[in-house]
Amino acid sequence: MSPKPPRDFENQLELLLMIAGRMAANDAPRQDFLDWFRRSAPGIVPTLAQQVAPGPGEIDRFLGFAGRQLYSDLPLPSNGLKPLGQERQGRNDACACGSGKKFKHCCGDGSVPLLFGEMNLLRYVLDAYTSKRLAEVAGSRADVDAVSDTARQWIEQGELTRASALLVPYFAGTGPLAVRLSPLFNQLMDVWQKQQHPTKRERLIDSLIERGDRALQSDALQRRTTIRADQGNYADAWRCFKRATACNPNDPALSFLEVTTLLSEGRAEEAQTRAAWWAAFLERQRDPQLSELIALLRRMAADPHGGMMGMAASAQPELQRLLDLLQAAPRPVVRHSLNLFTQGDPERSAQVATSALLPDAELAALERLWQGAFSQFKPMSTQVQNHATDVWDNPHVWLDLLERNPALWFSFDVLDDLVMAVDTLDWSGVVQRLLVPMAERAAEQLRLTLETHDGPVQLPWGFEDLRPVLRPIAHLAYVCKETGNEQRFMELAHWLVFELNPNDNHGLRADLSCAYVRFGRWADVLALYQHYPGDAPTLLLNAALARFATGDAPMAATLLARAAEICPVAVNMLVSRTARPVKPDSGFGIQIGGKYEAWLYVESMRKFWEQNEALDQARAALKSARSGS
């Protein structure tokens, strides 16, 4: 049995291949390369000698064989970045290693292992290329799979600029493009997503739709489907999906895309139905290569979010461990005391508030341990995400701590950290199976804690110690809104804006008002407006709509007249018969009272004015007010 390679064997081999790739990039002659390998390899990778069977001349024979093998497998620029291949030797020819034996009794007897045949050696050649020289690769005969693997390694190492320089030339020009470029297309799209180049991504998709064969057109349209779904533009997403299906109707990738898009839109039941249909359809093709996809679709047909979570856990095992710890966590109990005080409000009666939720001594000590094990970074302002992905670089440290100390699940600080950490992961299913249960746990624990006081208690966002308590609940509200769980969104948003944090630092009241409109909860629409009478245009216009819908036309006209004074752009756009989309404001944020702010309201709410036959009434009321009658 060969000795086990030392821990640094991979680093030694990497150095050897890096030097070999540099020589190949410069088209080193065969004999020069073989002389270098025989002379230098034993010093660079001492372990190589340990792989050789004892005997006179065996090391020289091994080095000669390995050097020839490596040179033959290296893609050379002079050969179009294709390997030259092994020198042909007849079985009875004298072996090229110089031993004097016949090839069949020497290097051809299979006793010397193939060291490099399964490796992507193109990557080591291209590592030696300048960024400018990488443009030559697209015009070479380099294997596309090897190019894709090279790009993948560079992307994983953060070398996005080099990956882009390698991939972009494959899509230059105006000529036709074939589906063999699909892996490179998807990698370039990922690179530009990381580099935040949305325009480049859209233009590349347009180019592939115009120049690609039908299979590549389908791939481009599938990618656009995902982009539009991520933007929340599901109408356009489904249009793209339909076109992708028409281009390549038997593409198995369509199955996963359709199911995940349905899930993204909050249509879980339809996702289950379609997953079952696709699994049956693909099974009839009797293709063994589809077995894993079919199994995944079967799992998603039984439990869509669970199936996605299982896939995420397979790729990132610590997710499954975190889920197991969450499921084994003790039920929420009261472990905090309230630091109460009374704060006055000029518009309302005095309210009882707390400046902190103080953990008991044991939990406080555990929180200090947690802060030492978990790389904490709390977000600025009212953001609910810190984008701190580095917490996943070494997760076993804090997972071990969490496993040893399940009482940490009682900590709002810990739950806040975990909700944000899970949210950094771009895995469908993780939100529903991990983020939501953890945020719901924080909400339930807060309810239990506040119930220790007889009466409502506010948690002002202005106290920094309260932000880890409020943030998971606000985060949960956003998630519920985005995933179509509007009933739960309304419960959480009402709790936040009416009770916990009436200042509504997270700006939930406009979304809450619109949700009330969608469900025809007119009394709640009016109550919310009365609670925040200065909010325009959303709360004010929704209150006017509520009055029209409940038959109180005079009060609706009064509110509409007020809106026409405060936010005339929104009112005029709402009642216009030719309202057109407006581009987002340039710069930071949305201009108050501007056209884009008005369009956001009109785009989402005008249909409810039409459904409740309020637009014509609004036009008549405004006309009457403007004529002075």
XYZ file of C-alpha atoms in Angstrom:
629
model
C 0.000 0.000 0.000
C 1.334 3.446 -0.927
C 2.024 5.824 1.955
C -0.713 8.359 2.615
C 0.186 11.699 0.984
C 1.107 14.450 3.461
C -1.323 17.267 4.174
C 0.535 19.656 1.889
C 0.578 17.228 -1.052
C -2.193 19.125 -2.849
C -0.303 22.401 -2.440
C 2.852 20.763 -3.823
C 1.002 19.337 -6.800
C -0.695 22.691 -7.397
C 2.713 24.393 -7.560
C 4.017 21.769 -9.990
C 1.024 22.205 -12.297
C 1.186 25.990 -12.049
C 4.786 25.937 -13.325
C 3.913 23.334 -15.965
C 0.992 25.458 -17.135
C 3.247 28.493 -17.428
C 5.678 26.529 -19.581
C 2.837 25.200 -21.733
C 1.438 28.734 -22.168
C 4.809 29.663 -23.661
C 4.829 26.553 -25.911
C 7.881 25.007 -24.276
C 9.441 22.353 -26.557
C 8.762 18.773 -25.497
C 12.341 17.900 -24.589
C 12.854 21.098 -22.598
C 9.692 20.324 -20.662
C 10.720 16.698 -20.005
C 14.176 17.741 -18.839
C 12.613 20.290 -16.448
C 10.141 17.747 -15.086
C 12.758 15.036 -14.480
C 15.038 17.559 -12.794
C 12.513 19.578 -10.732
C 9.481 17.407 -9.952
C 11.110 15.435 -7.099
C 11.972 18.664 -5.300
C 8.602 20.318 -5.854
C 6.533 17.210 -4.976
C 8.704 14.953 -2.779
C 5.785 12.557 -2.322
C 6.017 11.467 -5.974
C 9.019 9.312 -5.235
C 7.055 7.514 -2.513
C 4.553 6.302 -5.118
C 7.250 4.383 -7.050
C 7.864 0.678 -6.536
C 11.415 -0.041 -5.318
C 13.930 -1.182 -7.886
C 16.887 0.061 -9.901
C 15.972 2.847 -12.290
C 12.293 2.857 -11.282
C 12.293 6.492 -10.184
C 13.804 7.650 -13.471
C 11.313 5.516 -15.369
C 8.438 6.970 -13.360
C 9.562 10.565 -13.837
C 10.014 10.045 -17.562
C 6.572 8.485 -17.903
C 4.816 11.116 -15.749
C 6.570 13.976 -17.569
C 5.587 12.658 -20.988
C 2.045 12.072 -19.815
C 1.733 15.591 -18.407
C 3.162 17.240 -21.517
C 0.852 15.217 -23.738
C -2.189 16.207 -21.703
C -1.427 19.932 -21.475
C -3.376 22.115 -23.957
C -0.791 24.036 -25.975
C -1.473 27.399 -27.654
C 0.393 26.215 -30.757
C -2.077 23.333 -31.012
C -5.192 25.498 -30.614
C -5.250 24.846 -26.841
C -5.827 21.146 -27.477
C -3.569 18.472 -25.943
C -1.086 16.858 -28.318
C -1.956 13.446 -26.953
C 0.385 10.618 -26.086
C 3.148 9.651 -28.485
C 2.124 6.520 -30.292
C 4.197 3.504 -29.404
C 3.756 -0.009 -30.651
C 3.640 -2.702 -28.002
C 6.918 -4.150 -29.240
C 8.676 -0.804 -29.812
C 11.521 0.226 -27.553
C 10.004 2.212 -24.664
C 10.438 5.961 -24.953
C 11.663 6.167 -21.371
C 15.040 4.802 -22.472
C 14.995 1.657 -20.335
C 15.815 -0.567 -23.318
C 12.764 -2.698 -22.696
C 9.822 -3.166 -25.028
C 6.978 -0.748 -24.387
C 4.606 -3.558 -23.393
C 7.018 -4.692 -20.687
C 7.834 -1.175 -19.467
C 5.676 1.984 -19.353
C 2.958 0.224 -21.312
C 2.380 -2.500 -18.736
C -0.008 -0.312 -16.661
C 2.159 -0.401 -13.551
C 2.719 3.374 -13.592
C -0.461 5.234 -12.524
C -1.980 7.972 -14.661
C -1.517 11.100 -12.564
C -3.092 13.927 -14.537
C -5.538 12.450 -17.036
C -8.716 13.356 -15.098
C -7.638 16.907 -14.249
C -8.592 20.120 -16.068
C -5.113 21.155 -17.154
C -6.418 24.012 -19.297
C -6.964 25.993 -16.125
C -3.199 25.944 -15.342
C -2.354 27.111 -18.854
C -4.891 29.924 -18.733
C -3.715 30.943 -15.262
C -0.538 32.082 -17.041
C -2.453 34.141 -19.629
C -2.840 37.881 -19.272
C -6.396 39.225 -19.293
C -5.796 40.564 -22.809
C -4.544 37.206 -24.045
C -7.627 35.434 -22.661
C -9.593 36.913 -25.569
C -7.755 34.429 -27.834
C -9.319 31.413 -26.159
C -12.754 31.801 -27.791
C -11.132 31.514 -31.230
C -9.144 28.426 -30.285
C -10.097 24.741 -30.213
C -10.156 24.658 -26.404
C -12.672 22.216 -24.949
C -15.771 24.175 -23.861
C -16.236 22.014 -20.757
C -12.648 22.747 -19.703
C -13.194 26.460 -20.320
C -16.373 26.313 -18.210
C -14.560 24.498 -15.392
C -11.774 27.080 -15.481
C -14.292 29.907 -15.248
C -16.041 28.100 -12.377
C -12.802 27.865 -10.399
C -11.986 31.526 -10.978
C -15.481 32.588 -9.938
C -15.219 30.549 -6.730
C -11.867 32.228 -6.024
C -13.377 35.681 -6.589
C -11.461 36.314 -9.839
C -14.524 37.733 -11.561
C -12.650 40.054 -13.920
C -10.571 37.181 -15.319
C -13.654 34.997 -15.645
C -15.418 37.764 -17.553
C -12.387 38.292 -19.828
C -12.447 34.573 -20.643
C -16.191 34.281 -21.259
C -17.190 37.524 -22.993
C -15.377 36.847 -26.322
C -17.452 33.696 -26.862
C -20.496 35.933 -27.372
C -18.861 38.705 -29.387
C -19.775 39.478 -32.980
C -23.021 38.885 -34.815
C -22.757 35.260 -35.919
C -24.933 32.334 -34.821
C -24.462 30.776 -31.392
C -24.975 27.127 -30.444
C -26.301 25.540 -27.261
C -22.833 24.167 -26.435
C -22.147 27.686 -25.096
C -24.963 27.442 -22.565
C -22.669 26.714 -19.560
C -20.525 29.739 -20.452
C -23.635 31.907 -20.832
C -24.901 30.993 -17.387
C -21.499 31.601 -15.824
C -21.180 35.014 -17.461
C -24.655 35.898 -16.236
C -23.604 34.939 -12.701
C -20.402 36.978 -12.958
C -22.268 40.072 -14.100
C -24.834 39.580 -11.365
C -22.053 39.605 -8.777
C -20.519 42.650 -10.469
C -23.926 44.364 -10.568
C -24.165 44.804 -14.340
C -27.922 44.356 -14.973
C -27.833 46.108 -18.347
C -25.094 43.815 -19.639
C -27.101 40.797 -18.522
C -30.228 41.976 -20.335
C -28.265 42.737 -23.517
C -26.622 39.319 -23.479
C -30.021 37.659 -23.160
C -31.299 39.752 -26.075
C -28.275 38.701 -28.132
C -28.836 35.003 -27.454
C -32.539 35.254 -28.277
C -31.570 36.828 -31.602
C -28.508 34.714 -32.490
C -28.825 31.450 -30.611
C -30.188 28.156 -31.837
C -33.568 27.223 -30.387
C -32.112 25.410 -27.386
C -29.873 28.362 -26.519
C -32.765 30.781 -27.017
C -34.724 28.719 -24.505
C -31.856 28.914 -22.009
C -31.732 32.700 -22.389
C -35.491 33.009 -21.918
C -35.357 30.742 -18.883
C -32.734 32.996 -17.322
C -34.925 36.034 -18.046
C -37.838 34.217 -16.419
C -35.810 33.948 -13.219
C -34.728 37.586 -13.388
C -38.288 38.815 -13.834
C -39.528 36.591 -11.002
C -36.790 37.953 -8.728
C -37.992 41.448 -9.640
C -41.561 40.485 -8.731
C -42.688 40.962 -12.337
C -44.469 37.626 -12.635
C -46.572 38.588 -15.633
C -43.430 39.077 -17.720
C -41.766 36.062 -16.084
C -44.542 33.776 -17.299
C -44.443 35.303 -20.773
C -40.735 34.497 -20.955
C -41.352 30.994 -19.619
C -43.980 30.366 -22.292
C -41.557 31.473 -25.030
C -38.798 29.304 -23.548
C -41.134 26.306 -23.629
C -42.021 26.974 -27.258
C -38.330 27.075 -28.207
C -37.388 23.803 -26.490
C -40.492 22.070 -25.106
C -38.715 18.896 -23.978
C -35.997 20.625 -21.966
C -36.051 18.994 -18.484
C -34.831 22.265 -16.940
C -38.250 23.775 -17.609
C -39.724 21.530 -14.909
C -37.638 22.934 -12.085
C -37.996 26.497 -13.369
C -41.789 26.324 -13.495
C -42.101 24.827 -10.013
C -39.684 27.281 -8.383
C -41.307 30.266 -10.113
C -44.699 29.176 -8.796
C -43.197 28.871 -5.322
C -41.603 32.294 -5.625
C -45.004 33.745 -6.481
C -46.543 32.095 -3.427
C -48.550 29.527 -5.438
C -47.455 26.487 -3.438
C -50.441 24.268 -4.275
C -49.975 24.810 -8.003
C -46.252 24.132 -7.566
C -47.090 20.754 -6.017
C -49.437 19.860 -8.857
C -46.943 20.834 -11.556
C -44.088 19.037 -9.796
C -46.125 15.822 -9.830
C -46.987 16.323 -13.515
C -43.381 16.963 -14.498
C -42.113 13.967 -12.523
C -44.550 11.670 -14.353
C -43.700 13.262 -17.721
C -39.943 12.867 -17.244
C -40.263 9.299 -15.967
C -41.850 8.312 -19.285
C -38.651 9.379 -21.045
C -36.764 6.561 -19.279
C -33.546 8.573 -19.159
C -31.296 7.487 -16.245
C -29.652 10.913 -16.224
C -32.978 12.435 -15.130
C -33.345 10.245 -12.041
C -32.121 12.861 -9.555
C -34.339 15.570 -11.060
C -37.355 13.254 -10.979
C -36.680 12.380 -7.339
C -36.462 16.083 -6.475
C -39.738 16.785 -8.261
C -41.386 13.938 -6.351
C -40.218 15.458 -3.068
C -41.504 18.853 -4.141
C -44.847 17.352 -5.118
C -45.149 16.084 -1.542
C -43.706 19.201 0.125
C -42.488 22.009 -2.164
C -40.571 24.024 0.409
C -39.241 20.891 2.081
C -37.954 19.615 -1.252
C -36.114 22.863 -1.902
C -34.763 22.846 1.629
C -33.450 19.336 1.113
C -31.602 20.429 -2.009
C -30.116 23.404 -0.184
C -29.044 21.194 2.733
C -27.332 18.787 0.327
C -25.258 21.651 -1.051
C -24.700 23.262 2.359
C -24.910 20.591 5.103
C -24.760 23.091 7.970
C -28.265 24.204 6.979
C -29.631 20.781 7.860
C -27.794 20.907 11.154
C -29.277 24.315 11.950
C -32.740 23.049 11.032
C -32.290 20.016 13.302
C -31.244 22.275 16.188
C -34.231 24.558 15.606
C -36.652 21.658 15.573
C -35.157 20.333 18.819
C -35.178 23.765 20.511
C -37.133 24.165 23.755
C -40.500 25.903 23.510
C -40.408 29.691 24.019
C -40.623 30.823 27.638
C -40.146 34.150 29.397
C -36.436 34.796 29.983
C -36.480 38.614 29.888
C -37.698 41.387 32.153
C -39.042 44.750 30.982
C -37.427 48.071 31.791
C -40.653 50.103 31.726
C -41.257 53.832 31.642
C -44.081 56.134 30.598
C -43.693 58.315 27.564
C -46.013 61.138 26.624
C -47.529 61.685 23.226
C -48.971 65.090 22.356
C -51.621 63.539 20.110
C -52.494 60.551 22.275
C -52.573 59.589 25.925
C -49.352 58.572 27.640
C -48.072 55.114 26.694
C -46.142 52.497 28.634
C -42.891 51.681 26.862
C -39.727 49.737 27.512
C -36.179 50.767 26.752
C -34.821 47.208 26.868
C -35.732 43.565 27.311
C -33.208 42.377 29.878
C -32.173 38.692 29.709
C -31.759 36.790 32.953
C -28.219 36.229 34.247
C -27.760 32.790 32.674
C -29.002 33.915 29.271
C -26.910 37.097 29.419
C -23.785 34.980 30.016
C -24.667 32.742 27.076
C -25.191 35.781 24.854
C -21.660 36.946 25.649
C -20.351 33.533 24.553
C -22.415 33.790 21.381
C -21.050 37.221 20.524
C -17.557 35.766 20.799
C -18.346 32.808 18.522
C -20.594 34.496 15.956
C -19.222 37.319 13.817
C -21.896 39.857 14.720
C -22.656 42.789 12.496
C -25.935 44.580 13.072
C -27.268 46.531 10.066
C -27.528 50.275 9.863
C -30.790 52.181 10.222
C -33.933 50.113 9.609
C -32.417 47.537 7.262
C -33.403 43.975 8.092
C -30.378 42.412 6.384
C -26.670 42.934 7.026
C -25.378 40.941 4.011
C -22.692 39.447 6.287
C -22.049 36.175 4.456
C -18.777 35.583 6.308
C -20.686 33.965 9.181
C -20.929 30.883 6.931
C -17.148 30.654 6.481
C -16.766 28.751 9.753
C -20.285 27.897 10.936
C -19.378 24.852 13.030
C -18.067 27.154 15.796
C -21.413 28.801 16.502
C -23.406 25.696 15.602
C -21.419 23.759 18.217
C -22.170 26.472 20.763
C -25.860 26.415 19.876
C -25.952 22.641 20.186
C -24.275 22.686 23.607
C -26.496 25.518 24.852
C -30.067 25.212 23.519
C -31.088 28.028 25.898
C -29.572 30.374 23.292
C -32.811 29.887 21.354
C -34.457 32.130 23.991
C -32.218 35.052 22.969
C -33.641 37.756 20.733
C -30.087 38.737 19.850
C -29.308 35.198 18.642
C -32.547 34.878 16.695
C -31.892 38.218 15.027
C -28.422 37.054 13.965
C -29.684 33.711 12.667
C -32.564 35.195 10.686
C -30.181 37.564 8.910
C -27.594 34.805 8.389
C -30.116 32.479 6.753
C -31.426 35.329 4.616
C -27.969 35.803 3.049
C -28.205 32.365 1.441
C -29.619 32.258 -2.058
C -31.490 28.981 -1.656
C -35.190 28.611 -2.330
C -37.001 26.757 0.436
C -34.647 27.982 3.146
C -36.850 31.008 3.793
C -39.948 28.935 4.543
C -38.209 26.118 6.397
C -35.674 28.102 8.430
C -36.096 31.880 8.325
C -39.849 31.952 8.886
C -39.872 29.495 11.842
C -37.014 31.353 13.550
C -38.683 34.741 13.064
C -42.021 33.294 14.250
C -40.222 32.005 17.324
C -38.963 35.534 18.021
C -42.514 36.878 17.638
C -43.985 34.271 19.971
C -41.299 34.831 22.579
C -41.941 38.569 22.456
C -45.671 38.048 22.948
C -45.035 35.880 26.006
C -42.633 38.446 27.429
C -44.974 41.409 26.904
C -47.835 39.503 28.497
C -45.978 39.717 31.810
C -47.178 43.327 31.899
C -50.886 44.044 32.210
C -51.557 46.288 29.207
C -49.886 47.278 25.925
C -46.169 48.004 25.873
C -44.366 49.904 23.123
C -40.841 49.094 21.907
C -39.494 52.323 20.375
C -37.003 51.703 17.582
C -34.941 54.592 18.889
C -33.546 52.351 21.638
C -30.755 50.359 20.023
C -31.166 47.410 22.413
C -34.703 46.903 21.113
C -33.737 46.599 17.455
C -32.754 42.910 17.593
C -36.218 42.323 19.094
C -38.163 44.243 16.442
C -36.033 43.406 13.409
C -36.964 39.699 13.042
C -40.657 40.601 13.252
C -40.332 43.312 10.601
C -38.272 40.861 8.535
C -41.021 38.265 8.879
C -43.642 40.794 7.803
C -41.682 41.577 4.627
C -41.263 37.869 3.866
C -44.986 37.216 4.317
C -45.800 40.108 1.987
C -43.335 38.917 -0.667
C -44.490 35.293 -0.541
C -48.201 36.068 -0.711
C -49.071 35.261 2.908
C -51.049 38.470 3.223
C -53.140 37.448 6.228
C -50.033 36.915 8.328
C -48.491 40.092 6.910
C -51.510 42.115 8.036
C -51.355 40.606 11.536
C -47.660 41.382 11.934
C -47.792 44.837 10.361
C -50.811 45.793 12.513
C -48.951 44.637 15.622
C -45.910 46.699 14.686
C -47.561 49.947 13.582
C -50.399 50.080 16.113
C -48.752 48.594 19.198
C -45.047 47.812 19.217
C -43.517 50.686 17.271
C -46.122 53.314 16.305
C -43.427 55.458 14.711
C -43.316 52.681 12.077
C -39.651 53.134 11.294
C -39.854 50.317 8.755
C -42.553 52.032 6.694
C -45.059 49.199 6.845
C -48.222 51.254 7.121
C -48.527 52.007 3.394
C -48.239 48.304 2.536
C -50.673 47.492 5.326
C -53.220 49.991 4.010
C -52.971 48.508 0.512
C -53.384 44.990 1.892
C -56.545 46.098 3.690
C -57.849 47.487 0.387
C -57.166 44.216 -1.440
C -59.305 42.366 1.103
C -62.004 45.047 1.272
C -61.321 45.768 4.942
C -62.562 49.335 4.700
C -62.946 49.958 8.444
C -59.285 48.989 8.913
C -58.247 51.254 6.034
C -59.961 54.190 7.738
C -58.653 53.318 11.210
C -55.098 53.222 9.885
C -55.529 56.587 8.183
C -56.973 58.102 11.362
C -53.936 56.779 13.239
C -51.556 58.353 10.674
C -53.534 61.278 9.186
C -50.447 62.895 7.684
C -49.597 60.004 5.349
C -49.989 60.782 1.666
C -50.557 59.696 -0.949
C -51.195 56.046 -0.017
C -53.133 56.230 3.253
C -55.022 59.371 2.260
C -56.079 58.092 -1.165
C -56.958 54.670 0.235
C -59.136 56.365 2.846
C -60.940 58.232 0.057
C -61.406 54.920 -1.771
C -62.787 53.350 1.416
C -65.348 56.150 1.721
C -66.433 55.712 -1.886
C -66.643 51.928 -1.433
C -68.834 52.260 1.678
C -71.171 54.806 0.083
C -69.936 57.907 1.917
C -69.397 60.016 -1.203
C -69.353 63.423 0.584
C -66.524 62.398 2.943
C -64.725 60.701 0.037
C -64.882 63.975 -1.900
C -63.499 65.868 1.103
C -60.562 63.460 1.407
C -59.947 63.566 -2.329
C -59.897 67.372 -2.290
C -57.340 67.256 0.491
C -55.265 64.784 -1.525
C -55.436 67.092 -4.544
C -53.821 69.812 -2.417
C -51.178 67.614 -0.753
C -50.248 65.229 -3.579
C -51.674 66.646 -6.823
C -49.402 64.564 -9.068
C -50.741 61.295 -7.650
C -54.375 62.423 -7.846
C -54.059 63.652 -11.433
C -52.317 60.460 -12.502
C -54.934 58.318 -10.750
C -57.922 59.906 -12.494
C -56.179 60.309 -15.849
C -57.494 58.061 -18.600
C -54.011 57.784 -20.164
C -51.672 57.136 -17.233
C -48.338 55.808 -18.512
C -45.449 54.113 -16.656
C -42.862 56.444 -15.130
C -39.133 55.729 -14.855
C -37.638 55.528 -11.328
C -36.172 58.692 -9.892
C -32.447 59.114 -10.462
C -30.191 59.321 -7.445
C -30.967 58.038 -3.962
C -34.513 57.229 -2.895
C -37.888 58.327 -4.229
C -38.823 61.979 -4.609
C -41.722 62.834 -2.317
C -44.595 64.180 -4.365
C -42.876 63.213 -7.618
C -44.135 61.336 -10.638
C -42.497 58.042 -9.777
C -43.994 57.996 -6.274
C -47.378 58.701 -7.862
C -46.890 55.938 -10.427
C -46.066 53.363 -7.750
C -49.439 54.032 -6.146
C -51.402 54.153 -9.402
C -49.752 51.010 -10.793
C -50.724 48.877 -7.794
C -54.003 50.459 -6.636
C -55.850 51.858 -9.637
C -57.487 48.508 -10.364
C -59.148 48.583 -6.936
C -60.575 52.032 -7.679
C -61.961 50.558 -10.893
C -63.294 47.423 -9.189
C -65.172 49.530 -6.641
C -66.491 51.921 -9.329
C -64.755 54.802 -7.573
C -62.791 56.368 -10.438
C -65.761 57.962 -12.160
C -67.004 59.241 -8.797
C -63.561 60.661 -8.094
C -63.433 62.419 -11.465
C -66.884 63.913 -10.879
C -65.976 65.035 -7.352
C -62.781 66.706 -8.539
C -64.557 68.401 -11.440
C -67.197 69.727 -9.083
C -64.601 70.991 -6.602
C -62.564 72.711 -9.326
C -65.615 74.416 -10.809
C -66.547 75.690 -7.375
C -70.008 74.123 -7.438
